[in-house]
């Protein structure tokens, strides 16, 4: 499994960057308090979605790719980085998509040295490439332009999607076949946005529209790539709806609070950050009763529910496959049956 993305998927890569805490680190208490009992750099009280899906697949929890300790690259690598953007101009501090792609190429070279060309190709064909990308780009866009037209939004979405498409095709060219795309979250419903836009409870509409435009465009591109590229298989995970539903109807899913963050201060516990020594913040006593851990990120308990949906959910949450089906898929058999179809079509 190879993981690309932002803070939603980062297992602590940012710990190894020479950046300040405000530029994107979560390496201080109370982060990590629930499961690890120390701050790992994950933007959560515990495990995150890629940890759960790795466990479901029988793989170990993620170590950051930038961790200099020895890696078992045979199980994959996690390149995700809090604050990571698709567009390089949006955040100079963390690992943007082109940098993450560069690391992946580095891994392909290392694997080729270790296994040889043919076994590496086999490994790359069978691996899942899971990504959570775009959220930071849209938050950046929103903070610099609150009064935008739909066509300006669509133009921006097209640039982000163009770059994601380009990166996906590069991974395909290197041998990747199984892609798991997680949609951008409900950006207008997270505590930080509600606080910034002085919401009286409701989600911020234009960020919801922007996220929806992105998610629709991504689903369309994935569908087109499957038609265009032989052996390309994918899933779209509707993180947006699943998380929004929990934020709006917390009791339905075993939570008590869907609007305020567990950790933080001020309106929605999202005006001052969680755990910064210089600022006042509150910490809830039971994070599993909260949908959101901090101003932007779900709790471990919420992530565990979402990861379960991604892994074996029904077709209204993850389509055309769920992750278990994608994982079990025999790509070589798929490719040869496609070739047979082509022959019989001819
Ligand atoms: C880390 O960043 C600071 C500020 O940008 C810089 O002064 C320092 O030289 C950097 N340290 C390393 C090891 O790169
Ligand atoms: C938002 O855009 C509209 C139309 O372009 C304009 O009339 C209005 O003054 C703008 N509002 C702000 C706050 O910039
Ligand atoms: C990728 O993003 C850059 C801006 O960072 C943009 O100029 C370029 O057109 C985009 N590429 C595609 C294929 O959309
Ligand atoms: C992606 O974009 C880069 C730079 O714009 C270009 O060199 C590369 O060929 C593109 N890759 C694909 C697969 O289109
Ligand atoms: C929210 O309220 C504050 C304080 O009244 C104000 O300064 C700020 O401009 C408001 N923000 C928005 C997006 O309306
Ligand atoms: C998914 O797996 C869990 C156990 O891991 C099980 O409880 C649940 O019923 C499964 N859901 C579906 C839709 O198969
Ligand atoms: C998806 O379908 C299942 C049953 O097929 C249902 O229980 C669930 O509420 C649906 N989820 C959404 C997000 O619509």
CSV table of C-alpha atoms and ligand atoms in Angstrom, one decimal:
chain,number,residue,atom,x,y,z
A,1,UNK,CA,0.0,0.0,0.0
A,2,UNK,CA,1.3,3.4,-0.9
A,3,UNK,CA,-0.2,6.4,0.8
A,4,UNK,CA,-0.3,10.0,-0.6
A,5,UNK,CA,-2.0,12.9,1.1
A,6,UNK,CA,-2.3,15.6,3.7
A,7,UNK,CA,-2.8,15.7,7.5
A,8,UNK,CA,-5.8,13.3,7.2
A,9,UNK,CA,-3.2,10.5,6.2
A,10,UNK,CA,0.1,11.8,7.7
A,11,UNK,CA,1.6,9.3,10.2
A,12,UNK,CA,4.2,11.8,11.4
A,13,UNK,CA,6.3,12.8,8.3
A,14,UNK,CA,6.2,16.4,9.3
A,15,UNK,CA,8.1,15.5,12.5
A,16,UNK,CA,11.1,15.2,10.2
A,17,UNK,CA,10.8,18.5,8.4
A,18,UNK,CA,12.6,21.6,9.6
A,19,UNK,CA,9.4,23.6,10.1
A,20,UNK,CA,7.8,25.2,13.2
A,21,UNK,CA,4.8,23.8,15.0
A,22,UNK,CA,2.5,26.5,13.4
A,23,UNK,CA,3.7,25.4,9.9
A,24,UNK,CA,2.2,22.0,10.4
A,25,UNK,CA,3.2,19.7,13.3
A,26,UNK,CA,1.2,17.6,15.7
A,27,UNK,CA,4.1,16.3,17.8
A,28,UNK,CA,3.0,17.5,21.2
A,29,UNK,CA,0.4,16.4,23.8
A,30,UNK,CA,-2.5,15.8,23.9
A,31,UNK,CA,-2.1,14.5,20.3
A,32,UNK,CA,-1.9,10.7,20.3
A,33,UNK,CA,-3.3,10.3,23.8
A,34,UNK,CA,-5.9,7.7,23.0
A,35,UNK,CA,-4.0,4.8,21.4
A,36,UNK,CA,-0.3,5.5,21.2
A,37,UNK,CA,-0.2,7.4,24.5
A,38,UNK,CA,2.4,9.8,23.0
A,39,UNK,CA,2.3,12.3,20.2
A,40,UNK,CA,3.4,10.5,17.0
A,41,UNK,CA,2.8,13.4,14.7
A,42,UNK,CA,-0.6,12.1,13.6
A,43,UNK,CA,-3.2,14.9,13.6
A,44,UNK,CA,-5.5,12.9,15.8
A,45,UNK,CA,-5.9,11.5,19.3
A,46,UNK,CA,-5.1,8.0,17.9
A,47,UNK,CA,-5.0,6.0,14.7
A,48,UNK,CA,-6.0,7.5,11.3
A,49,UNK,CA,-7.7,5.9,8.3
A,50,UNK,CA,-4.5,4.5,6.6
A,51,UNK,CA,-3.6,2.8,10.0
A,52,UNK,CA,-7.0,1.0,10.1
A,53,UNK,CA,-7.0,-0.1,6.5
A,54,UNK,CA,-3.4,-1.3,6.9
A,55,UNK,CA,-4.6,-3.4,9.9
A,56,UNK,CA,-7.5,-4.8,7.9
A,57,UNK,CA,-5.1,-5.9,5.2
A,58,UNK,CA,-2.8,-7.5,7.8
A,59,UNK,CA,-0.1,-4.8,7.5
A,60,UNK,CA,1.6,-3.0,10.4
A,61,UNK,CA,0.7,0.6,11.4
A,62,UNK,CA,2.4,3.2,9.4
A,63,UNK,CA,5.8,4.7,10.1
A,64,UNK,CA,6.5,8.0,8.3
A,65,UNK,CA,8.5,7.6,5.1
A,66,UNK,CA,10.9,10.3,6.3
A,67,UNK,CA,11.7,8.3,9.5
A,68,UNK,CA,15.4,7.4,8.9
A,69,UNK,CA,15.0,4.0,10.7
A,70,UNK,CA,15.0,1.0,8.4
A,71,UNK,CA,11.8,0.5,6.4
A,72,UNK,CA,10.2,-2.6,5.0
A,73,UNK,CA,9.3,-1.2,1.6
A,74,UNK,CA,7.8,-4.5,0.6
A,75,UNK,CA,4.7,-3.5,2.6
A,76,UNK,CA,4.6,0.0,1.1
A,77,UNK,CA,5.3,3.5,2.3
A,78,UNK,CA,3.3,6.5,3.6
A,79,UNK,CA,4.4,9.9,2.1
A,80,UNK,CA,1.5,12.0,3.4
A,81,UNK,CA,2.2,15.3,5.1
A,82,UNK,CA,0.1,17.7,7.1
A,83,UNK,CA,-0.6,20.8,5.0
A,84,UNK,CA,0.4,19.1,1.8
A,85,UNK,CA,-1.0,20.7,-1.3
A,86,UNK,CA,-1.6,19.5,-4.9
A,87,UNK,CA,-0.4,22.9,-6.2
A,88,UNK,CA,3.1,23.7,-5.3
A,89,UNK,CA,2.5,27.4,-4.8
A,90,UNK,CA,0.0,26.8,-1.9
A,91,UNK,CA,2.3,25.7,0.9
A,92,UNK,CA,6.1,25.9,0.8
A,93,UNK,CA,6.7,24.1,4.1
A,94,UNK,CA,5.4,20.6,3.7
A,95,UNK,CA,5.5,17.7,1.2
A,96,UNK,CA,3.4,18.7,-1.7
A,97,UNK,CA,2.2,16.2,-4.3
A,98,UNK,CA,5.2,16.5,-6.6
A,99,UNK,CA,7.5,15.9,-3.7
A,100,UNK,CA,5.5,12.8,-2.6
A,101,UNK,CA,5.6,11.5,-6.1
A,102,UNK,CA,9.4,12.0,-6.2
A,103,UNK,CA,9.7,9.9,-3.0
A,104,UNK,CA,7.6,7.2,-4.6
A,105,UNK,CA,10.0,7.1,-7.6
A,106,UNK,CA,12.8,6.8,-5.1
A,107,UNK,CA,11.0,3.8,-3.6
A,108,UNK,CA,10.5,2.2,-7.0
A,109,UNK,CA,14.3,2.5,-7.6
A,110,UNK,CA,15.1,0.9,-4.2
A,111,UNK,CA,12.6,-1.9,-4.8
A,112,UNK,CA,14.1,-2.6,-8.3
A,113,UNK,CA,17.6,-2.9,-6.7
A,114,UNK,CA,16.2,-5.2,-4.0
A,115,UNK,CA,13.9,-7.4,-6.1
A,116,UNK,CA,14.8,-6.9,-9.7
A,117,UNK,CA,12.6,-5.4,-12.4
A,118,UNK,CA,10.0,-8.2,-12.8
A,119,UNK,CA,9.1,-8.7,-9.1
A,120,UNK,CA,9.0,-5.0,-8.6
A,121,UNK,CA,6.5,-4.6,-11.5
A,122,UNK,CA,4.4,-7.4,-9.9
A,123,UNK,CA,4.5,-5.7,-6.5
A,124,UNK,CA,3.6,-2.3,-8.0
A,125,UNK,CA,0.7,-3.9,-9.9
A,126,UNK,CA,-0.8,-5.5,-6.9
A,127,UNK,CA,-0.3,-2.5,-4.5
A,128,UNK,CA,-3.0,-0.1,-3.6
A,129,UNK,CA,-2.3,3.6,-4.1
A,130,UNK,CA,-4.5,5.5,-1.6
A,131,UNK,CA,-4.8,9.3,-1.6
A,132,UNK,CA,-6.4,12.1,0.3
A,133,UNK,CA,-5.6,15.3,-1.6
A,134,UNK,CA,-6.9,18.8,-2.4
A,135,UNK,CA,-8.4,19.8,0.9
A,136,UNK,CA,-5.5,22.2,1.8
A,137,UNK,CA,-5.6,23.7,-1.7
A,138,UNK,CA,-9.3,24.6,-1.2
A,139,UNK,CA,-8.8,25.9,2.3
A,140,UNK,CA,-6.0,28.1,0.9
A,141,UNK,CA,-8.2,29.3,-2.0
A,142,UNK,CA,-11.0,30.1,0.4
A,143,UNK,CA,-8.9,32.1,2.8
A,144,UNK,CA,-7.6,34.3,0.0
A,145,UNK,CA,-10.9,34.7,-1.8
A,146,UNK,CA,-14.2,34.6,0.0
A,147,UNK,CA,-16.2,36.3,-2.7
A,148,UNK,CA,-15.7,34.1,-5.8
A,149,UNK,CA,-18.0,33.1,-8.6
A,150,UNK,CA,-18.9,29.5,-9.4
A,151,UNK,CA,-16.9,29.7,-12.7
A,152,UNK,CA,-13.8,30.9,-10.7
A,153,UNK,CA,-14.3,27.9,-8.4
A,154,UNK,CA,-14.6,25.5,-11.3
A,155,UNK,CA,-11.5,26.9,-12.9
A,156,UNK,CA,-9.5,26.3,-9.7
A,157,UNK,CA,-11.0,22.8,-9.3
A,158,UNK,CA,-9.9,22.0,-12.9
A,159,UNK,CA,-6.3,23.0,-12.1
A,160,UNK,CA,-6.2,20.9,-9.0
A,161,UNK,CA,-7.8,17.9,-10.7
A,162,UNK,CA,-5.5,18.3,-13.7
A,163,UNK,CA,-2.5,17.9,-11.4
A,164,UNK,CA,-4.0,14.9,-9.6
A,165,UNK,CA,-4.8,13.3,-12.9
A,166,UNK,CA,-1.2,13.9,-14.0
A,167,UNK,CA,0.2,12.4,-10.9
A,168,UNK,CA,-2.1,9.4,-11.1
A,169,UNK,CA,-1.0,8.7,-14.7
A,170,UNK,CA,2.7,8.9,-13.6
A,171,UNK,CA,2.0,6.2,-11.0
A,172,UNK,CA,0.2,4.2,-13.6
A,173,UNK,CA,3.2,4.5,-16.0
A,174,UNK,CA,5.5,3.2,-13.2
A,175,UNK,CA,3.2,0.2,-12.9
A,176,UNK,CA,0.4,1.2,-10.4
A,177,UNK,CA,-3.0,-0.3,-11.2
A,178,UNK,CA,-5.2,-0.1,-8.0
A,179,UNK,CA,-6.2,3.4,-6.9
A,180,UNK,CA,-8.2,4.3,-3.9
A,181,UNK,CA,-9.4,8.0,-4.0
A,182,UNK,CA,-10.7,9.5,-0.8
A,183,UNK,CA,-12.9,12.5,-1.5
A,184,UNK,CA,-12.2,15.9,0.0
A,185,UNK,CA,-14.0,16.3,3.4
A,186,UNK,CA,-16.9,18.5,4.2
A,187,UNK,CA,-14.7,21.6,4.3
A,188,UNK,CA,-17.6,23.9,5.2
A,189,UNK,CA,-18.7,21.8,8.2
A,190,UNK,CA,-15.4,21.5,10.1
A,191,UNK,CA,-15.1,23.5,13.4
A,192,UNK,CA,-12.4,25.7,12.0
A,193,UNK,CA,-14.5,26.9,9.1
A,194,UNK,CA,-17.5,27.4,11.3
A,195,UNK,CA,-15.5,29.5,13.7
A,196,UNK,CA,-13.8,31.5,11.0
A,197,UNK,CA,-17.0,32.3,9.2
A,198,UNK,CA,-19.0,33.1,12.4
A,199,UNK,CA,-21.4,30.3,11.6
A,200,UNK,CA,-24.4,29.9,14.0
A,201,UNK,CA,-24.2,26.1,13.5
A,202,UNK,CA,-24.7,25.7,9.8
A,203,UNK,CA,-22.0,24.6,7.4
A,204,UNK,CA,-20.3,27.2,5.2
A,205,UNK,CA,-22.0,26.9,1.8
A,206,UNK,CA,-19.3,28.0,-0.7
A,207,UNK,CA,-16.7,25.6,0.8
A,208,UNK,CA,-19.2,22.8,0.6
A,209,UNK,CA,-19.8,23.7,-3.0
A,210,UNK,CA,-16.1,23.8,-3.8
A,211,UNK,CA,-15.5,20.4,-2.1
A,212,UNK,CA,-18.5,18.9,-4.0
A,213,UNK,CA,-17.2,20.3,-7.3
A,214,UNK,CA,-13.8,18.7,-6.7
A,215,UNK,CA,-15.3,15.3,-5.6
A,216,UNK,CA,-17.6,15.1,-8.6
A,217,UNK,CA,-14.7,16.0,-11.0
A,218,UNK,CA,-12.4,13.4,-9.3
A,219,UNK,CA,-15.1,10.7,-9.7
A,220,UNK,CA,-15.5,11.6,-13.3
A,221,UNK,CA,-11.7,11.5,-14.0
A,222,UNK,CA,-11.3,8.2,-12.3
A,223,UNK,CA,-14.1,6.7,-14.4
A,224,UNK,CA,-12.5,8.0,-17.6
A,225,UNK,CA,-9.1,6.7,-16.6
A,226,UNK,CA,-10.5,3.2,-16.1
A,227,UNK,CA,-11.9,3.3,-19.7
A,228,UNK,CA,-8.7,4.8,-21.1
A,229,UNK,CA,-6.0,2.9,-19.3
A,230,UNK,CA,-5.7,-0.9,-19.5
A,231,UNK,CA,-5.9,-2.6,-16.1
A,232,UNK,CA,-6.6,0.6,-14.2
A,233,UNK,CA,-8.9,-0.1,-11.3
A,234,UNK,CA,-10.2,2.3,-8.7
A,235,UNK,CA,-12.5,3.2,-5.9
A,236,UNK,CA,-14.0,6.5,-4.8
A,237,UNK,CA,-14.6,6.7,-1.0
A,238,UNK,CA,-17.2,9.3,-0.1
A,239,UNK,CA,-15.5,10.7,3.0
A,240,UNK,CA,-17.3,14.0,2.4
A,241,UNK,CA,-20.8,12.6,3.0
A,242,UNK,CA,-19.8,10.1,5.7
A,243,UNK,CA,-18.1,12.7,7.8
A,244,UNK,CA,-20.7,15.4,7.2
A,245,UNK,CA,-23.5,13.0,8.2
A,246,UNK,CA,-21.7,12.4,11.5
A,247,UNK,CA,-21.1,16.1,12.1
A,248,UNK,CA,-24.8,16.8,11.5
A,249,UNK,CA,-26.2,13.7,13.2
A,250,UNK,CA,-23.7,12.7,15.9
A,251,UNK,CA,-26.2,10.7,18.0
A,252,UNK,CA,-27.0,8.4,15.1
A,253,UNK,CA,-23.4,7.1,15.1
A,254,UNK,CA,-22.8,6.9,18.9
A,255,UNK,CA,-21.3,10.4,19.4
A,256,UNK,CA,-22.5,13.2,21.6
A,257,UNK,CA,-21.0,16.2,19.9
A,258,UNK,CA,-20.7,16.9,16.2
A,259,UNK,CA,-19.9,20.7,16.1
A,260,UNK,CA,-17.3,21.5,18.8
A,261,UNK,CA,-13.9,20.0,18.6
A,262,UNK,CA,-12.8,17.9,21.6
A,263,UNK,CA,-9.5,19.9,21.9
A,264,UNK,CA,-9.1,23.6,21.3
A,265,UNK,CA,-10.5,26.9,22.6
A,266,UNK,CA,-13.0,29.6,21.7
A,267,UNK,CA,-16.0,29.2,19.3
A,268,UNK,CA,-16.4,25.5,18.3
A,269,UNK,CA,-13.2,24.9,20.2
A,270,UNK,CA,-11.6,26.0,17.0
A,271,UNK,CA,-10.4,29.6,17.5
A,272,UNK,CA,-7.3,28.7,19.5
A,273,UNK,CA,-5.4,25.6,18.6
A,274,UNK,CA,-5.3,22.3,20.5
A,275,UNK,CA,-2.4,21.8,22.9
A,276,UNK,CA,-0.2,24.8,22.1
A,277,UNK,CA,1.5,25.7,25.3
A,278,UNK,CA,1.1,29.5,24.8
A,279,UNK,CA,-2.7,29.4,24.3
A,280,UNK,CA,-5.7,28.4,26.3
A,281,UNK,CA,-7.5,25.3,25.2
A,282,UNK,CA,-10.0,22.9,26.5
A,283,UNK,CA,-9.7,19.1,26.3
A,284,UNK,CA,-12.7,16.9,26.5
A,285,UNK,CA,-12.6,13.9,28.8
A,286,UNK,CA,-13.8,11.3,26.3
A,287,UNK,CA,-12.7,11.9,22.6
A,288,UNK,CA,-14.9,9.0,21.5
A,289,UNK,CA,-18.0,11.1,22.2
A,290,UNK,CA,-16.8,13.7,19.7
A,291,UNK,CA,-16.8,13.6,15.9
A,292,UNK,CA,-13.9,16.1,15.7
A,293,UNK,CA,-10.7,15.9,17.7
A,294,UNK,CA,-9.3,19.3,16.8
A,295,UNK,CA,-10.5,22.2,14.6
A,296,UNK,CA,-9.9,20.3,11.4
A,297,UNK,CA,-9.5,16.6,12.1
A,298,UNK,CA,-11.8,13.7,13.2
A,299,UNK,CA,-11.2,11.7,16.4
A,300,UNK,CA,-9.8,8.1,16.2
A,301,UNK,CA,-13.2,6.7,16.9
A,302,UNK,CA,-14.7,8.6,14.0
A,303,UNK,CA,-11.9,7.6,11.7
A,304,UNK,CA,-12.4,3.9,12.8
A,305,UNK,CA,-16.0,4.1,11.6
A,306,UNK,CA,-15.0,5.7,8.3
A,307,UNK,CA,-12.2,3.3,7.7
A,308,UNK,CA,-14.6,0.4,8.2
A,309,UNK,CA,-16.9,1.9,5.6
A,310,UNK,CA,-14.0,2.4,3.2
A,311,UNK,CA,-12.8,-1.2,3.7
A,312,UNK,CA,-16.1,-3.1,3.4
A,313,UNK,CA,-18.9,-0.5,2.9
A,314,UNK,CA,-21.7,-0.7,0.4
A,315,UNK,CA,-21.8,0.9,-3.0
A,316,UNK,CA,-23.3,4.2,-1.8
A,317,UNK,CA,-20.2,5.0,0.2
A,318,UNK,CA,-17.4,3.4,-1.8
A,319,UNK,CA,-17.8,2.6,-5.5
A,320,UNK,CA,-17.5,0.9,-7.9
A,321,UNK,CA,-15.6,-1.3,-5.3
A,322,UNK,CA,-14.8,-1.2,-1.6
A,323,UNK,CA,-11.2,-1.4,-0.5
A,324,UNK,CA,-11.4,-5.1,0.4
A,325,UNK,CA,-12.6,-5.9,-3.1
A,326,UNK,CA,-9.9,-3.7,-4.6
A,327,UNK,CA,-7.3,-5.4,-2.4
A,328,UNK,CA,-8.5,-8.9,-3.4
A,329,UNK,CA,-8.7,-8.1,-7.1
A,330,UNK,CA,-6.3,-10.2,-9.2
A,331,UNK,CA,-5.0,-7.6,-11.6
A,332,UNK,CA,-3.2,-10.1,-13.9
A,333,UNK,CA,-6.4,-12.0,-14.4
A,334,UNK,CA,-8.3,-8.7,-15.1
A,335,UNK,CA,-5.7,-7.6,-17.6
A,336,UNK,CA,-5.7,-10.9,-19.5
A,337,UNK,CA,-9.5,-11.1,-19.6
A,338,UNK,CA,-9.5,-7.5,-21.0
A,339,UNK,CA,-7.0,-8.6,-23.6
A,340,UNK,CA,-9.3,-11.5,-24.5
A,341,UNK,CA,-12.2,-9.0,-24.8
A,342,UNK,CA,-10.2,-6.9,-27.1
A,343,UNK,CA,-9.3,-9.9,-29.2
A,344,UNK,CA,-12.9,-11.0,-29.4
A,345,UNK,CA,-14.0,-7.4,-30.2
A,346,UNK,CA,-11.5,-7.4,-33.0
B,1,LIG,C1,15.9,25.1,9.9
B,1,LIG,O1,15.2,26.3,9.5
B,1,LIG,C2,15.7,27.4,10.1
B,1,LIG,C3,14.8,28.6,9.8
B,1,LIG,O2,14.3,28.5,8.5
B,1,LIG,C4,17.1,27.7,9.6
B,1,LIG,O3,17.6,28.9,10.2
B,1,LIG,C5,18.0,26.5,10.0
B,1,LIG,O4,19.3,26.6,9.4
B,1,LIG,C6,17.4,25.2,9.4
B,1,LIG,N1,18.1,24.0,9.9
B,1,LIG,C7,18.5,23.0,9.2
B,1,LIG,C8,19.2,21.9,9.8
B,1,LIG,O5,18.2,23.0,8.0
B,2,LIG,C1,-18.6,40.3,-4.1
B,2,LIG,O1,-18.7,40.2,-5.5
B,2,LIG,C2,-19.9,41.0,-6.0
B,2,LIG,C3,-20.0,40.7,-7.5
B,2,LIG,O2,-18.8,40.6,-8.1
B,2,LIG,C4,-19.6,42.5,-5.6
B,2,LIG,O3,-20.8,43.2,-6.0
B,2,LIG,C5,-19.5,42.6,-4.1
B,2,LIG,O4,-19.1,44.0,-3.7
B,2,LIG,C6,-18.3,41.7,-3.6
B,2,LIG,N1,-18.3,41.7,-2.1
B,2,LIG,C7,-17.2,41.8,-1.4
B,2,LIG,C8,-17.3,41.8,0.1
B,2,LIG,O5,-16.1,41.9,-2.0
B,3,LIG,C1,-0.9,22.0,-12.4
B,3,LIG,O1,-0.9,23.1,-11.5
B,3,LIG,C2,-0.2,24.3,-12.1
B,3,LIG,C3,-0.2,25.3,-11.0
B,3,LIG,O2,0.6,24.9,-9.9
B,3,LIG,C4,-0.9,24.7,-13.3
B,3,LIG,O3,-0.1,25.8,-13.9
B,3,LIG,C5,-0.9,23.5,-14.3
B,3,LIG,O4,-1.7,23.9,-15.5
B,3,LIG,C6,-1.6,22.3,-13.7
B,3,LIG,N1,-1.5,21.2,-14.6
B,3,LIG,C7,-2.5,20.6,-15.1
B,3,LIG,C8,-2.2,19.4,-15.9
B,3,LIG,O5,-3.7,21.0,-14.9
B,4,LIG,C1,2.8,15.7,-15.7
B,4,LIG,O1,3.3,17.0,-15.8
B,4,LIG,C2,4.6,17.1,-16.0
B,4,LIG,C3,5.0,18.6,-15.9
B,4,LIG,O2,4.0,19.4,-16.3
B,4,LIG,C4,4.9,16.6,-17.4
B,4,LIG,O3,6.3,16.6,-17.6
B,4,LIG,C5,4.5,15.1,-17.4
B,4,LIG,O4,4.7,14.6,-18.7
B,4,LIG,C6,3.1,15.0,-17.1
B,4,LIG,N1,2.8,13.6,-16.9
B,4,LIG,C7,1.8,13.0,-17.5
B,4,LIG,C8,1.6,11.5,-17.3
B,4,LIG,O5,1.0,13.6,-18.2
B,5,LIG,C1,-16.4,37.2,12.0
B,5,LIG,O1,-16.6,38.1,13.1
B,5,LIG,C2,-15.4,38.9,13.3
B,5,LIG,C3,-15.7,39.6,14.6
B,5,LIG,O2,-16.9,40.2,14.6
B,5,LIG,C4,-15.1,39.7,12.1
B,5,LIG,O3,-13.9,40.5,12.4
B,5,LIG,C5,-14.9,38.8,10.9
B,5,LIG,O4,-14.7,39.6,9.7
B,5,LIG,C6,-16.1,37.9,10.7
B,5,LIG,N1,-15.7,37.0,9.6
B,5,LIG,C7,-16.5,36.7,8.6
B,5,LIG,C8,-16.0,35.8,7.6
B,5,LIG,O5,-17.6,37.2,8.5
B,6,LIG,C1,-17.5,-5.1,7.7
B,6,LIG,O1,-16.6,-5.8,8.5
B,6,LIG,C2,-17.0,-5.7,9.9
B,6,LIG,C3,-16.0,-6.5,10.7
B,6,LIG,O2,-14.7,-6.2,10.4
B,6,LIG,C4,-18.4,-6.3,10.1
B,6,LIG,O3,-18.8,-6.1,11.4
B,6,LIG,C5,-19.4,-5.6,9.1
B,6,LIG,O4,-20.6,-6.3,9.2
B,6,LIG,C6,-18.9,-5.7,7.7
B,6,LIG,N1,-19.8,-4.9,6.9
B,6,LIG,C7,-20.2,-5.3,5.7
B,6,LIG,C8,-21.0,-4.4,4.9
B,6,LIG,O5,-19.8,-6.4,5.2
B,7,LIG,C1,-25.9,3.2,2.3
B,7,LIG,O1,-26.7,2.1,2.3
B,7,LIG,C2,-26.9,1.4,3.5
B,7,LIG,C3,-27.7,0.2,3.3
B,7,LIG,O2,-27.6,-0.3,2.0
B,7,LIG,C4,-27.6,2.3,4.5
B,7,LIG,O3,-27.7,1.7,5.7
B,7,LIG,C5,-26.7,3.6,4.7
B,7,LIG,O4,-27.4,4.5,5.5
B,7,LIG,C6,-26.4,4.3,3.3
B,7,LIG,N1,-25.5,5.3,3.5
B,7,LIG,C7,-25.6,6.5,3.0
B,7,LIG,C8,-24.5,7.5,3.3
B,7,LIG,O5,-26.5,6.8,2.2
